mmCIF file of C-alpha atoms in Angstrom:
data_model
loop_
_atom_site.group_PDB
_atom_site.id
_atom_site.type_symbol
_atom_site.label_atom_id
_atom_site.label_comp_id
_atom_site.label_asym_id
_atom_site.label_seq_id
_atom_site.Cartn_x
_atom_site.Cartn_y
_atom_site.Cartn_z
ATOM 1 C CA UNK A 674 -8.472 -32.847 10.995
ATOM 2 C CA UNK A 675 -6.206 -33.084 8.272
ATOM 3 C CA UNK A 676 -8.846 -31.192 6.028
ATOM 4 C CA UNK A 677 -8.478 -28.362 8.547
ATOM 5 C CA UNK A 678 -5.137 -27.742 8.096
ATOM 6 C CA UNK A 679 -5.061 -27.934 4.471
ATOM 7 C CA UNK A 680 -7.111 -24.870 4.347
ATOM 8 C CA UNK A 681 -6.023 -23.218 6.862
ATOM 9 C CA UNK A 682 -2.147 -23.624 5.472
ATOM 10 C CA UNK A 683 -3.751 -22.754 2.092
ATOM 11 C CA UNK A 684 -4.404 -19.355 3.901
ATOM 12 C CA UNK A 685 -0.296 -18.514 3.817
ATOM 13 C CA UNK A 686 -0.242 -17.974 0.213
ATOM 14 C CA UNK A 687 -1.906 -14.121 1.206
ATOM 15 C CA UNK A 688 0.528 -13.266 3.520
ATOM 16 C CA UNK A 689 3.629 -13.209 0.418
ATOM 17 C CA UNK A 690 1.467 -11.013 -1.897
ATOM 18 C CA UNK A 691 2.705 -7.745 -0.449
ATOM 19 C CA UNK A 692 6.069 -8.426 -1.312
ATOM 20 C CA UNK A 693 4.944 -8.482 -5.049
ATOM 21 C CA UNK A 694 1.490 -7.059 -5.492
ATOM 22 C CA UNK A 695 -0.169 -3.549 -5.252
ATOM 23 C CA UNK A 696 2.565 -1.518 -3.314
ATOM 24 C CA UNK A 697 5.352 0.486 -5.612
ATOM 25 C CA UNK A 698 7.208 3.122 -3.934
ATOM 26 C CA UNK A 699 8.161 5.875 -6.433
ATOM 27 C CA UNK A 700 10.030 8.021 -3.693
ATOM 28 C CA UNK A 701 13.242 7.857 -5.296
ATOM 29 C CA UNK A 702 14.209 11.699 -6.096
ATOM 30 C CA UNK A 703 12.975 14.572 -3.828
ATOM 31 C CA UNK A 704 12.443 17.165 -6.745
ATOM 32 C CA UNK A 705 10.354 14.290 -8.912
ATOM 33 C CA UNK A 706 8.173 14.003 -5.589
ATOM 34 C CA UNK A 707 7.468 17.418 -5.632
ATOM 35 C CA UNK A 708 6.315 17.107 -8.738
ATOM 36 C CA UNK A 709 3.759 14.357 -8.605
ATOM 37 C CA UNK A 710 6.561 11.641 -8.836
ATOM 38 C CA UNK A 711 7.396 13.005 -12.554
ATOM 39 C CA UNK A 712 11.096 12.320 -13.769
ATOM 40 C CA UNK A 713 10.792 10.620 -17.081
ATOM 41 C CA UNK A 714 11.182 13.790 -18.926
ATOM 42 C CA UNK A 715 12.902 15.800 -16.562
ATOM 43 C CA UNK A 716 16.830 16.306 -15.782
ATOM 44 C CA UNK A 717 17.524 16.502 -12.138
ATOM 45 C CA UNK A 718 21.227 14.945 -12.128
ATOM 46 C CA UNK A 719 21.968 11.515 -10.830
ATOM 47 C CA UNK A 720 18.125 10.719 -9.682
ATOM 48 C CA UNK A 721 17.922 10.192 -13.867
ATOM 49 C CA UNK A 722 19.884 6.443 -12.842
ATOM 50 C CA UNK A 723 16.221 5.505 -11.574
ATOM 51 C CA UNK A 724 13.668 7.490 -13.317
ATOM 52 C CA UNK A 725 15.365 7.640 -16.993
ATOM 53 C CA UNK A 726 18.763 6.517 -17.847
ATOM 54 C CA UNK A 727 18.707 8.258 -21.040
ATOM 55 C CA UNK A 728 18.659 11.684 -19.370
ATOM 56 C CA UNK A 729 21.774 11.045 -17.367
ATOM 57 C CA UNK A 730 24.290 12.408 -20.281
ATOM 58 C CA UNK A 731 22.206 15.076 -20.280
ATOM 59 C CA UNK A 732 22.959 16.648 -16.684
ATOM 60 C CA UNK A 733 24.586 19.805 -16.538
ATOM 61 C CA UNK A 734 27.389 19.851 -14.218
ATOM 62 C CA UNK A 735 30.383 17.104 -15.014
ATOM 63 C CA UNK A 736 29.488 15.260 -11.197
ATOM 64 C CA UNK A 737 26.017 14.837 -9.446
ATOM 65 C CA UNK A 738 25.489 13.434 -5.843
ATOM 66 C CA UNK A 739 22.101 12.930 -4.533
ATOM 67 C CA UNK A 740 20.914 11.310 -0.793
ATOM 68 C CA UNK A 741 17.421 11.267 0.615
ATOM 69 C CA UNK A 742 15.215 9.841 2.934
ATOM 70 C CA UNK A 743 11.381 9.477 3.398
ATOM 71 C CA UNK A 744 9.554 9.064 6.171
ATOM 72 C CA UNK A 745 5.874 6.995 5.641
ATOM 73 C CA UNK A 746 2.795 7.385 8.110
ATOM 74 C CA UNK A 747 0.217 5.262 6.945
ATOM 75 C CA UNK A 748 -2.734 3.303 7.815
ATOM 76 C CA UNK A 749 -5.497 0.761 7.336
ATOM 77 C CA UNK A 750 -9.104 1.224 8.613
ATOM 78 C CA UNK A 751 -11.120 -2.166 8.179
ATOM 79 C CA UNK A 752 -15.129 -2.194 9.274
ATOM 80 C CA UNK A 753 -17.310 -5.215 9.128
ATOM 81 C CA UNK A 754 -20.126 -5.106 6.478
ATOM 82 C CA UNK A 755 -22.452 -7.086 9.019
ATOM 83 C CA UNK A 756 -21.606 -5.326 12.349
ATOM 84 C CA UNK A 757 -19.590 -2.203 13.996
ATOM 85 C CA UNK A 758 -16.838 -4.031 14.642
ATOM 86 C CA UNK A 759 -13.549 -1.935 13.221
ATOM 87 C CA UNK A 760 -10.056 -2.389 13.381
ATOM 88 C CA UNK A 761 -6.955 -0.287 12.662
ATOM 89 C CA UNK A 762 -3.315 -0.890 11.743
ATOM 90 C CA UNK A 763 -0.571 0.325 14.144
ATOM 91 C CA UNK A 764 2.336 0.559 11.257
ATOM 92 C CA UNK A 765 5.459 1.544 12.236
ATOM 93 C CA UNK A 766 7.417 4.503 10.707
ATOM 94 C CA UNK A 767 8.838 3.209 6.713
ATOM 95 C CA UNK A 768 12.130 5.073 5.653
ATOM 96 C CA UNK A 769 12.407 4.492 2.128
ATOM 97 C CA UNK A 770 15.688 6.113 1.065
ATOM 98 C CA UNK A 771 18.211 6.725 -1.779
ATOM 99 C CA UNK A 772 21.520 7.761 -2.797
ATOM 100 C CA UNK A 773 22.814 8.107 -6.329
ATOM 101 C CA UNK A 774 26.284 9.249 -7.528
ATOM 102 C CA UNK A 775 27.358 10.173 -11.379
ATOM 103 C CA UNK A 776 30.063 11.682 -13.350
ATOM 104 C CA UNK A 777 30.915 12.274 -16.572
ATOM 105 C CA UNK A 778 33.753 10.292 -18.208
ATOM 106 C CA UNK A 779 33.761 12.338 -21.675
ATOM 107 C CA UNK A 780 31.332 14.896 -22.903
ATOM 108 C CA UNK A 781 29.327 12.109 -24.392
ATOM 109 C CA UNK A 782 29.364 9.194 -21.713
ATOM 110 C CA UNK A 783 28.119 9.391 -18.070
ATOM 111 C CA UNK A 784 28.853 6.756 -15.344
ATOM 112 C CA UNK A 785 26.563 6.432 -12.474
ATOM 113 C CA UNK A 786 25.694 4.158 -9.609
ATOM 114 C CA UNK A 787 22.568 4.222 -7.847
ATOM 115 C CA UNK A 788 21.213 2.944 -4.538
ATOM 116 C CA UNK A 789 17.234 3.087 -3.606
ATOM 117 C CA UNK A 790 14.214 1.172 -2.441
ATOM 118 C CA UNK A 791 10.931 1.104 -4.606
ATOM 119 C CA UNK A 792 10.008 -1.664 -2.730
ATOM 120 C CA UNK A 793 9.716 -0.924 1.577
ATOM 121 C CA UNK A 794 6.680 -1.088 3.888
ATOM 122 C CA UNK A 795 5.421 -2.284 6.873
ATOM 123 C CA UNK A 796 2.164 -3.423 8.156
ATOM 124 C CA UNK A 797 1.063 -3.889 11.959
ATOM 125 C CA UNK A 798 -2.685 -5.394 12.715
ATOM 126 C CA UNK A 799 -4.029 -6.522 16.095
ATOM 127 C CA UNK A 800 -2.902 -10.315 17.463
ATOM 128 C CA UNK A 801 -6.530 -10.731 17.735
ATOM 129 C CA UNK A 802 -8.250 -8.554 14.924
ATOM 130 C CA UNK A 803 -10.785 -10.421 12.891
ATOM 131 C CA UNK A 804 -8.680 -10.828 9.700
ATOM 132 C CA UNK A 805 -5.804 -12.123 12.234
ATOM 133 C CA UNK A 806 -5.902 -15.706 10.588
ATOM 134 C CA UNK A 807 -5.067 -13.802 6.886
ATOM 135 C CA UNK A 808 -2.318 -11.566 8.338
ATOM 136 C CA UNK A 809 -1.072 -10.328 11.622
ATOM 137 C CA UNK A 810 1.718 -8.384 10.408
ATOM 138 C CA UNK A 811 4.445 -8.517 7.821
ATOM 139 C CA UNK A 812 8.037 -6.608 7.027
ATOM 140 C CA UNK A 813 9.377 -5.976 3.731
ATOM 141 C CA UNK A 814 12.553 -4.741 2.706
ATOM 142 C CA UNK A 815 14.100 -4.501 -0.838
ATOM 143 C CA UNK A 816 17.415 -3.152 -1.610
ATOM 144 C CA UNK A 817 18.341 -2.193 -5.553
ATOM 145 C CA UNK A 818 21.627 -1.273 -6.525
ATOM 146 C CA UNK A 819 22.160 -0.459 -10.461
ATOM 147 C CA UNK A 820 25.295 0.464 -12.049
ATOM 148 C CA UNK A 821 24.216 2.578 -15.005
ATOM 149 C CA UNK A 822 25.313 3.668 -18.475
ATOM 150 C CA UNK A 823 24.351 6.885 -20.378
ATOM 151 C CA UNK A 824 25.270 8.182 -23.584
ATOM 152 C CA UNK A 825 24.586 11.405 -25.366
ATOM 153 C CA UNK A 826 23.878 10.779 -29.104
ATOM 154 C CA UNK A 827 23.826 14.624 -30.059
ATOM 155 C CA UNK A 828 22.756 17.594 -28.082
ATOM 156 C CA UNK A 829 19.222 16.846 -28.351
ATOM 157 C CA UNK A 830 19.223 13.093 -27.724
ATOM 158 C CA UNK A 831 20.446 10.941 -25.427
ATOM 159 C CA UNK A 832 20.135 6.779 -24.592
ATOM 160 C CA UNK A 833 21.185 5.174 -20.922
ATOM 161 C CA UNK A 834 20.811 1.667 -19.378
ATOM 162 C CA UNK A 835 21.482 0.028 -16.479
ATOM 163 C CA UNK A 836 21.875 -3.287 -14.792
ATOM 164 C CA UNK A 837 19.629 -3.677 -11.631
ATOM 165 C CA UNK A 838 20.671 -6.094 -8.773
ATOM 166 C CA UNK A 839 18.242 -6.852 -6.041
ATOM 167 C CA UNK A 840 17.911 -8.160 -2.349
ATOM 168 C CA UNK A 841 14.916 -8.711 -1.030
ATOM 169 C CA UNK A 842 13.889 -10.013 2.780
ATOM 170 C CA UNK A 843 10.495 -10.588 4.025
ATOM 171 C CA UNK A 844 8.633 -11.624 7.442
ATOM 172 C CA UNK A 845 5.481 -12.195 8.088
ATOM 173 C CA UNK A 846 2.894 -13.832 10.840
ATOM 174 C CA UNK A 847 -0.544 -14.781 10.655
ATOM 175 C CA UNK A 848 -2.643 -16.927 13.243
ATOM 176 C CA UNK A 849 -3.919 -20.426 13.191
ATOM 177 C CA UNK A 850 -7.306 -21.211 14.396
ATOM 178 C CA UNK A 851 -6.309 -24.135 16.898
ATOM 179 C CA UNK A 852 -5.678 -21.982 19.791
ATOM 180 C CA UNK A 853 -5.067 -18.140 21.082
ATOM 181 C CA UNK A 854 -1.248 -19.398 20.671
ATOM 182 C CA UNK A 855 -1.365 -20.838 17.543
ATOM 183 C CA UNK A 856 0.722 -18.978 14.721
ATOM 184 C CA UNK A 857 2.878 -19.360 11.614
ATOM 185 C CA UNK A 858 5.618 -17.442 10.698
ATOM 186 C CA UNK A 859 7.623 -16.977 7.248
ATOM 187 C CA UNK A 860 10.927 -15.734 6.602
ATOM 188 C CA UNK A 861 12.554 -15.749 3.207
ATOM 189 C CA UNK A 862 14.985 -13.651 1.132
ATOM 190 C CA UNK A 863 16.237 -13.774 -2.361
ATOM 191 C CA UNK A 864 18.421 -12.087 -5.006
ATOM 192 C CA UNK A 865 17.574 -10.868 -7.915
ATOM 193 C CA UNK A 866 18.626 -9.008 -11.279
ATOM 194 C CA UNK A 867 16.839 -6.900 -14.233
ATOM 195 C CA UNK A 868 17.611 -3.476 -16.128
ATOM 196 C CA UNK A 869 16.378 -0.254 -16.623
ATOM 197 C CA UNK A 870 16.699 1.666 -19.992
ATOM 198 C CA UNK A 871 15.405 4.762 -21.046
ATOM 199 C CA UNK A 872 15.392 7.587 -24.138
ATOM 200 C CA UNK A 873 15.629 11.339 -23.203
ATOM 201 C CA UNK A 874 14.919 13.902 -26.105
ATOM 202 C CA UNK A 875 15.729 17.827 -26.196
ATOM 203 C CA UNK A 876 13.084 18.505 -28.901
ATOM 204 C CA UNK A 877 13.054 22.102 -28.306
ATOM 205 C CA UNK A 878 14.798 24.912 -26.054
ATOM 206 C CA UNK A 879 11.376 24.162 -24.093
ATOM 207 C CA UNK A 880 10.068 20.782 -24.751
ATOM 208 C CA UNK A 881 11.621 17.662 -23.499
ATOM 209 C CA UNK A 882 10.160 14.090 -24.078
ATOM 210 C CA UNK A 883 11.556 10.768 -22.128
ATOM 211 C CA UNK A 884 10.537 7.007 -22.311
ATOM 212 C CA UNK A 885 11.544 4.381 -19.771
ATOM 213 C CA UNK A 886 11.256 0.887 -19.307
ATOM 214 C CA UNK A 887 12.199 -1.040 -16.097
ATOM 215 C CA UNK A 888 11.980 -4.800 -16.884
ATOM 216 C CA UNK A 889 9.954 -7.594 -14.737
ATOM 217 C CA UNK A 890 12.333 -8.787 -11.789
ATOM 218 C CA UNK A 891 11.004 -12.439 -9.970
ATOM 219 C CA UNK A 892 12.042 -13.040 -6.611
ATOM 220 C CA UNK A 893 12.327 -16.684 -6.018
ATOM 221 C CA UNK A 894 12.423 -17.673 -2.441
ATOM 222 C CA UNK A 895 14.263 -21.291 -1.815
ATOM 223 C CA UNK A 896 14.845 -22.318 1.504
ATOM 224 C CA UNK A 897 12.990 -19.880 3.879
ATOM 225 C CA UNK A 898 12.030 -20.278 6.952
ATOM 226 C CA UNK A 899 8.367 -21.734 8.107
ATOM 227 C CA UNK A 900 7.873 -21.989 11.572
ATOM 228 C CA UNK A 901 4.224 -23.497 12.904
ATOM 229 C CA UNK A 902 3.081 -22.760 16.623
ATOM 230 C CA UNK A 903 0.307 -25.647 16.808
ATOM 231 C CA UNK A 904 -1.198 -27.861 19.669
ATOM 232 C CA UNK A 905 1.420 -30.729 19.855
ATOM 233 C CA UNK A 906 -1.367 -33.344 18.970
ATOM 234 C CA UNK A 907 -0.900 -31.818 15.315
ATOM 235 C CA UNK A 908 2.718 -32.039 15.109
ATOM 236 C CA UNK A 909 2.408 -35.501 13.533
ATOM 237 C CA UNK A 910 0.673 -34.185 10.705
ATOM 238 C CA UNK A 911 2.471 -31.298 10.326
ATOM 239 C CA UNK A 912 6.497 -30.162 11.161
ATOM 240 C CA UNK A 913 6.716 -27.253 13.518
ATOM 241 C CA UNK A 914 9.847 -26.433 11.450
ATOM 242 C CA UNK A 915 10.040 -26.132 7.564
ATOM 243 C CA UNK A 916 11.348 -24.918 4.427
ATOM 244 C CA UNK A 917 9.653 -23.219 1.400
ATOM 245 C CA UNK A 918 9.829 -21.920 -2.130
ATOM 246 C CA UNK A 919 8.055 -19.603 -3.609
ATOM 247 C CA UNK A 920 8.044 -17.374 -7.065
ATOM 248 C CA UNK A 921 7.138 -13.573 -6.737
ATOM 249 C CA UNK A 922 7.139 -11.212 -9.691
ATOM 250 C CA UNK A 923 7.703 -7.496 -9.500
ATOM 251 C CA UNK A 924 6.149 -6.185 -12.741
ATOM 252 C CA UNK A 925 7.747 -4.595 -15.450
ATOM 253 C CA UNK A 926 6.742 -0.410 -15.865
ATOM 254 C CA UNK A 927 6.780 1.799 -18.848
ATOM 255 C CA UNK A 928 7.086 5.272 -18.575
ATOM 256 C CA UNK A 929 6.518 7.894 -20.934
ATOM 257 C CA UNK A 930 6.189 11.774 -19.904
ATOM 258 C CA UNK A 931 6.688 15.058 -21.512
ATOM 259 C CA UNK A 932 8.025 18.267 -20.072
ATOM 260 C CA UNK A 933 7.632 22.057 -20.965
ATOM 261 C CA UNK A 934 9.218 25.118 -19.853
ATOM 262 C CA UNK A 935 6.143 27.556 -20.421
ATOM 263 C CA UNK A 936 8.191 30.604 -19.060
ATOM 264 C CA UNK A 937 11.982 31.193 -18.121
ATOM 265 C CA UNK A 938 10.528 30.629 -14.483
ATOM 266 C CA UNK A 939 7.610 27.865 -15.228
ATOM 267 C CA UNK A 940 7.846 24.043 -15.812
ATOM 268 C CA UNK A 941 4.864 22.231 -16.603
ATOM 269 C CA UNK A 942 5.329 18.533 -16.914
ATOM 270 C CA UNK A 943 2.852 15.511 -18.047
ATOM 271 C CA UNK A 944 4.027 11.722 -17.509
ATOM 272 C CA UNK A 945 1.966 8.612 -17.646
ATOM 273 C CA UNK A 946 3.054 5.141 -16.008
ATOM 274 C CA UNK A 947 1.817 1.623 -17.311
ATOM 275 C CA UNK A 948 2.870 -0.878 -14.940
ATOM 276 C CA UNK A 949 1.958 -4.931 -15.722
ATOM 277 C CA UNK A 950 0.637 -6.220 -12.743
ATOM 278 C CA UNK A 951 -1.193 -8.281 -15.039
ATOM 279 C CA UNK A 952 1.942 -10.645 -14.834
ATOM 280 C CA UNK A 953 0.804 -11.640 -11.256
ATOM 281 C CA UNK A 954 -1.647 -14.313 -11.820
ATOM 282 C CA UNK A 955 -0.900 -16.992 -9.186
ATOM 283 C CA UNK A 956 1.262 -17.640 -6.232
ATOM 284 C CA UNK A 957 2.525 -20.775 -5.473
ATOM 285 C CA UNK A 958 4.310 -22.639 -2.573
ATOM 286 C CA UNK A 959 6.286 -25.642 -2.337
ATOM 287 C CA UNK A 960 7.542 -26.897 1.181
ATOM 288 C CA UNK A 961 9.901 -29.131 1.631
ATOM 289 C CA UNK A 962 8.197 -31.547 4.513
ATOM 290 C CA UNK A 963 4.640 -32.410 4.114
ATOM 291 C CA UNK A 964 4.100 -31.493 0.745
ATOM 292 C CA UNK A 965 1.454 -33.568 0.093
ATOM 293 C CA UNK A 966 -0.919 -31.245 2.715
ATOM 294 C CA UNK A 967 0.773 -27.576 2.618
ATOM 295 C CA UNK A 968 2.135 -27.105 -1.501
ATOM 296 C CA UNK A 969 -0.597 -24.557 -2.606
ATOM 297 C CA UNK A 970 -1.406 -22.368 -5.548
ATOM 298 C CA UNK A 971 -3.181 -19.068 -4.681
ATOM 299 C CA UNK A 972 -5.100 -17.144 -7.249
ATOM 300 C CA UNK A 973 -4.673 -13.103 -7.631
ATOM 301 C CA UNK A 974 -5.079 -12.181 -11.387
ATOM 302 C CA UNK A 975 -4.039 -8.846 -10.853
ATOM 303 C CA UNK A 976 -4.494 -6.210 -13.828
ATOM 304 C CA UNK A 977 -2.601 -3.661 -15.452
ATOM 305 C CA UNK A 978 -3.148 -0.099 -14.594
ATOM 306 C CA UNK A 979 -2.174 3.415 -15.826
ATOM 307 C CA UNK A 980 -0.970 5.938 -13.517
ATOM 308 C CA UNK A 981 -1.634 9.739 -15.056
ATOM 309 C CA UNK A 982 0.382 12.379 -13.161
ATOM 310 C CA UNK A 983 0.683 16.123 -13.492
ATOM 311 C CA UNK A 984 3.420 18.030 -11.999
ATOM 312 C CA UNK A 985 3.901 22.054 -11.968
ATOM 313 C CA UNK A 986 7.579 23.586 -11.003
ATOM 314 C CA UNK A 987 8.362 27.695 -10.392
ATOM 315 C CA UNK A 988 11.403 28.992 -9.597
ATOM 316 C CA UNK A 989 10.804 32.033 -7.257
ATOM 317 C CA UNK A 990 14.487 33.267 -7.449
ATOM 318 C CA UNK A 991 18.447 31.877 -7.017
ATOM 319 C CA UNK A 992 17.433 30.966 -3.760
ATOM 320 C CA UNK A 993 13.585 28.826 -4.085
ATOM 321 C CA UNK A 994 12.271 26.664 -6.441
ATOM 322 C CA UNK A 995 8.275 25.625 -5.640
ATOM 323 C CA UNK A 996 6.710 22.293 -6.890
ATOM 324 C CA UNK A 997 3.363 20.884 -7.077
ATOM 325 C CA UNK A 998 1.875 17.650 -8.341
ATOM 326 C CA UNK A 999 -0.684 15.210 -8.472
ATOM 327 C CA UNK A 1000 -1.770 11.723 -9.275
ATOM 328 C CA UNK A 1001 -4.260 8.749 -9.779
ATOM 329 C CA UNK A 1002 -3.097 5.315 -8.949
ATOM 330 C CA UNK A 1003 -6.026 2.538 -9.658
ATOM 331 C CA UNK A 1004 -5.957 -0.427 -7.604
ATOM 332 C CA UNK A 1005 -4.663 -3.810 -9.529
ATOM 333 C CA UNK A 1006 -6.276 -6.319 -7.254
ATOM 334 C CA UNK A 1007 -9.238 -8.550 -8.171
ATOM 335 C CA UNK A 1008 -12.649 -8.117 -6.674
ATOM 336 C CA UNK A 1009 -12.326 -11.806 -5.868
ATOM 337 C CA UNK A 1010 -9.021 -11.936 -4.037
ATOM 338 C CA UNK A 1011 -9.015 -8.840 -1.948
ATOM 339 C CA UNK A 1012 -6.399 -9.652 1.015
ATOM 340 C CA UNK A 1013 -5.793 -7.066 4.202
ATOM 341 C CA UNK A 1014 -2.259 -7.495 3.858
ATOM 342 C CA UNK A 1015 -2.216 -5.867 0.404
ATOM 343 C CA UNK A 1016 -5.008 -3.371 0.794
ATOM 344 C CA UNK A 1017 -4.809 -1.497 -2.548
ATOM 345 C CA UNK A 1018 -7.437 1.050 -3.176
ATOM 346 C CA UNK A 1019 -8.051 3.834 -5.873
ATOM 347 C CA UNK A 1020 -5.834 6.234 -4.752
ATOM 348 C CA UNK A 1021 -6.067 9.995 -5.238
ATOM 349 C CA UNK A 1022 -2.545 11.809 -4.020
ATOM 350 C CA UNK A 1023 -0.928 15.287 -4.032
ATOM 351 C CA UNK A 1024 2.507 16.797 -3.660
ATOM 352 C CA UNK A 1025 4.389 19.589 -2.486
ATOM 353 C CA UNK A 1026 7.851 20.467 -2.789
ATOM 354 C CA UNK A 1027 10.429 23.469 -1.877
ATOM 355 C CA UNK A 1028 13.994 23.353 -3.037
ATOM 356 C CA UNK A 1029 16.561 26.070 -0.745
ATOM 357 C CA UNK A 1030 19.966 26.625 -2.626
ATOM 358 C CA UNK A 1031 21.617 26.240 0.493
ATOM 359 C CA UNK A 1032 24.959 27.178 -0.688
ATOM 360 C CA UNK A 1033 26.857 27.489 -4.095
ATOM 361 C CA UNK A 1034 26.390 24.343 -5.804
ATOM 362 C CA UNK A 1035 24.349 22.521 -2.831
ATOM 363 C CA UNK A 1036 20.742 22.546 -2.461
ATOM 364 C CA UNK A 1037 18.165 21.122 0.142
ATOM 365 C CA UNK A 1038 14.891 19.465 -1.113
ATOM 366 C CA UNK A 1039 11.983 19.019 1.087
ATOM 367 C CA UNK A 1040 8.781 17.375 0.006
ATOM 368 C CA UNK A 1041 5.258 16.211 1.285
ATOM 369 C CA UNK A 1042 2.969 13.520 -0.178
ATOM 370 C CA UNK A 1043 -0.438 12.731 0.918
ATOM 371 C CA UNK A 1044 -2.182 9.865 -0.526
ATOM 372 C CA UNK A 1045 -5.870 8.987 0.257
ATOM 373 C CA UNK A 1046 -7.108 5.760 -1.102
ATOM 374 C CA UNK A 1047 -11.377 5.617 -2.173
ATOM 375 C CA UNK A 1048 -13.329 3.840 0.613
ATOM 376 C CA UNK A 1049 -14.566 0.504 -0.716
ATOM 377 C CA UNK A 1050 -16.076 -3.238 0.297
ATOM 378 C CA UNK A 1051 -13.736 -6.088 -0.674
ATOM 379 C CA UNK A 1052 -13.825 -9.742 -0.723
ATOM 380 C CA UNK A 1053 -11.430 -12.465 -0.231
ATOM 381 C CA UNK A 1054 -13.612 -15.133 -1.413
ATOM 382 C CA UNK A 1055 -12.253 -18.260 -0.956
ATOM 383 C CA UNK A 1056 -12.273 -16.972 3.061
ATOM 384 C CA UNK A 1057 -15.587 -15.509 2.725
ATOM 385 C CA UNK A 1058 -13.620 -12.019 4.338
ATOM 386 C CA UNK A 1059 -15.700 -9.088 3.486
ATOM 387 C CA UNK A 1060 -15.010 -5.227 4.833
ATOM 388 C CA UNK A 1061 -14.932 -2.179 4.067
ATOM 389 C CA UNK A 1062 -11.534 -0.805 3.819
ATOM 390 C CA UNK A 1063 -10.199 2.933 3.904
ATOM 391 C CA UNK A 1064 -6.368 4.183 3.408
ATOM 392 C CA UNK A 1065 -4.175 6.999 3.839
ATOM 393 C CA UNK A 1066 -0.553 8.119 4.020
ATOM 394 C CA UNK A 1067 1.243 11.270 5.165
ATOM 395 C CA UNK A 1068 5.356 11.026 3.786
ATOM 396 C CA UNK A 1069 7.396 13.476 4.417
ATOM 397 C CA UNK A 1070 11.011 13.781 2.443
ATOM 398 C CA UNK A 1071 14.414 15.711 2.527
ATOM 399 C CA UNK A 1072 17.166 15.186 -0.166
ATOM 400 C CA UNK A 1073 20.411 16.755 -0.494
ATOM 401 C CA UNK A 1074 22.104 17.503 -4.116
ATOM 402 C CA UNK A 1075 25.264 18.459 -4.854
ATOM 403 C CA UNK A 1076 26.527 19.106 -8.217
ATOM 404 C CA UNK A 1077 29.636 20.898 -9.719
#
């Protein structure tokens, strides 16, 4: 029985991986979202706090304020490779949001503060689905605050840097194979810090170049709550209430982009994002009680990824601006350690955007983002859990810009 408990508890490690693996949310500005989530080489005001702090000093007004939210409707379909069994998530609506404010302190120096949520999602499987011992449901929230300074060296070159402060919360549940009512639930939170730096170069009247780097942030959960609902006969082996610690990397990003004003009305942009997922090698858990049974190391072996993006913008008149874009986001997950709480597949995405100048200095920005994960057979070898996965998401967004 002791060995069975060790094997079952070992799987807890997978459930936390969403906190750090295979899932990033770059929905931090509606204008950028409409152009395939491109923002490193564009100058759209206060939202440069996230996309490229170097561009903030080049904003065209004295003040810039932006607020927005996105509404994510996503689902995952699982199909067994040995039978006709299928299962599907029933995810609640996710609503990542952002708020930025920036002001020029002088002709060269600009100060800004941003609040945004680059990690945040929920996944909910049926409590009795085939993979219930791996995951039943998970909820993640991460809140970022970034004070930023940007300096315009001259009319062509701007640099900027921001201090990133992060509050993260995670809550997850998985079944345990002892009875229909057996499960474990983990709750934890942490505060972390990092930085965001960027350079923006206005090379010619038509050509802009940007490069930005967001550092890795390691989230360290200490004293997280672990609850084990197991038969009373096992409580002498594993305490029903425990505490755990774990470290989880949020990977660094290096972004490079160019934008070109083809005509007075038509803007084209290209960007590549290099995500350092390779830092996510393993996930270790340490428990305050019964550590000889529960402590474990879970292999991840993620790989770095390169995401190419294309974005277009067309200004119809002083009232309407249309945008469109697309990108390919390859999965960073390892073929041997693919888990159903982090269903990250090779994904194609397309975007559309519309800005409406509703008032003198105020615009309303509307976006739509659709994603389709390539249907693939994946395996989690430690538990011999294989299946065919398919993912899709529809995301509507709205933002308000006020610049003066």
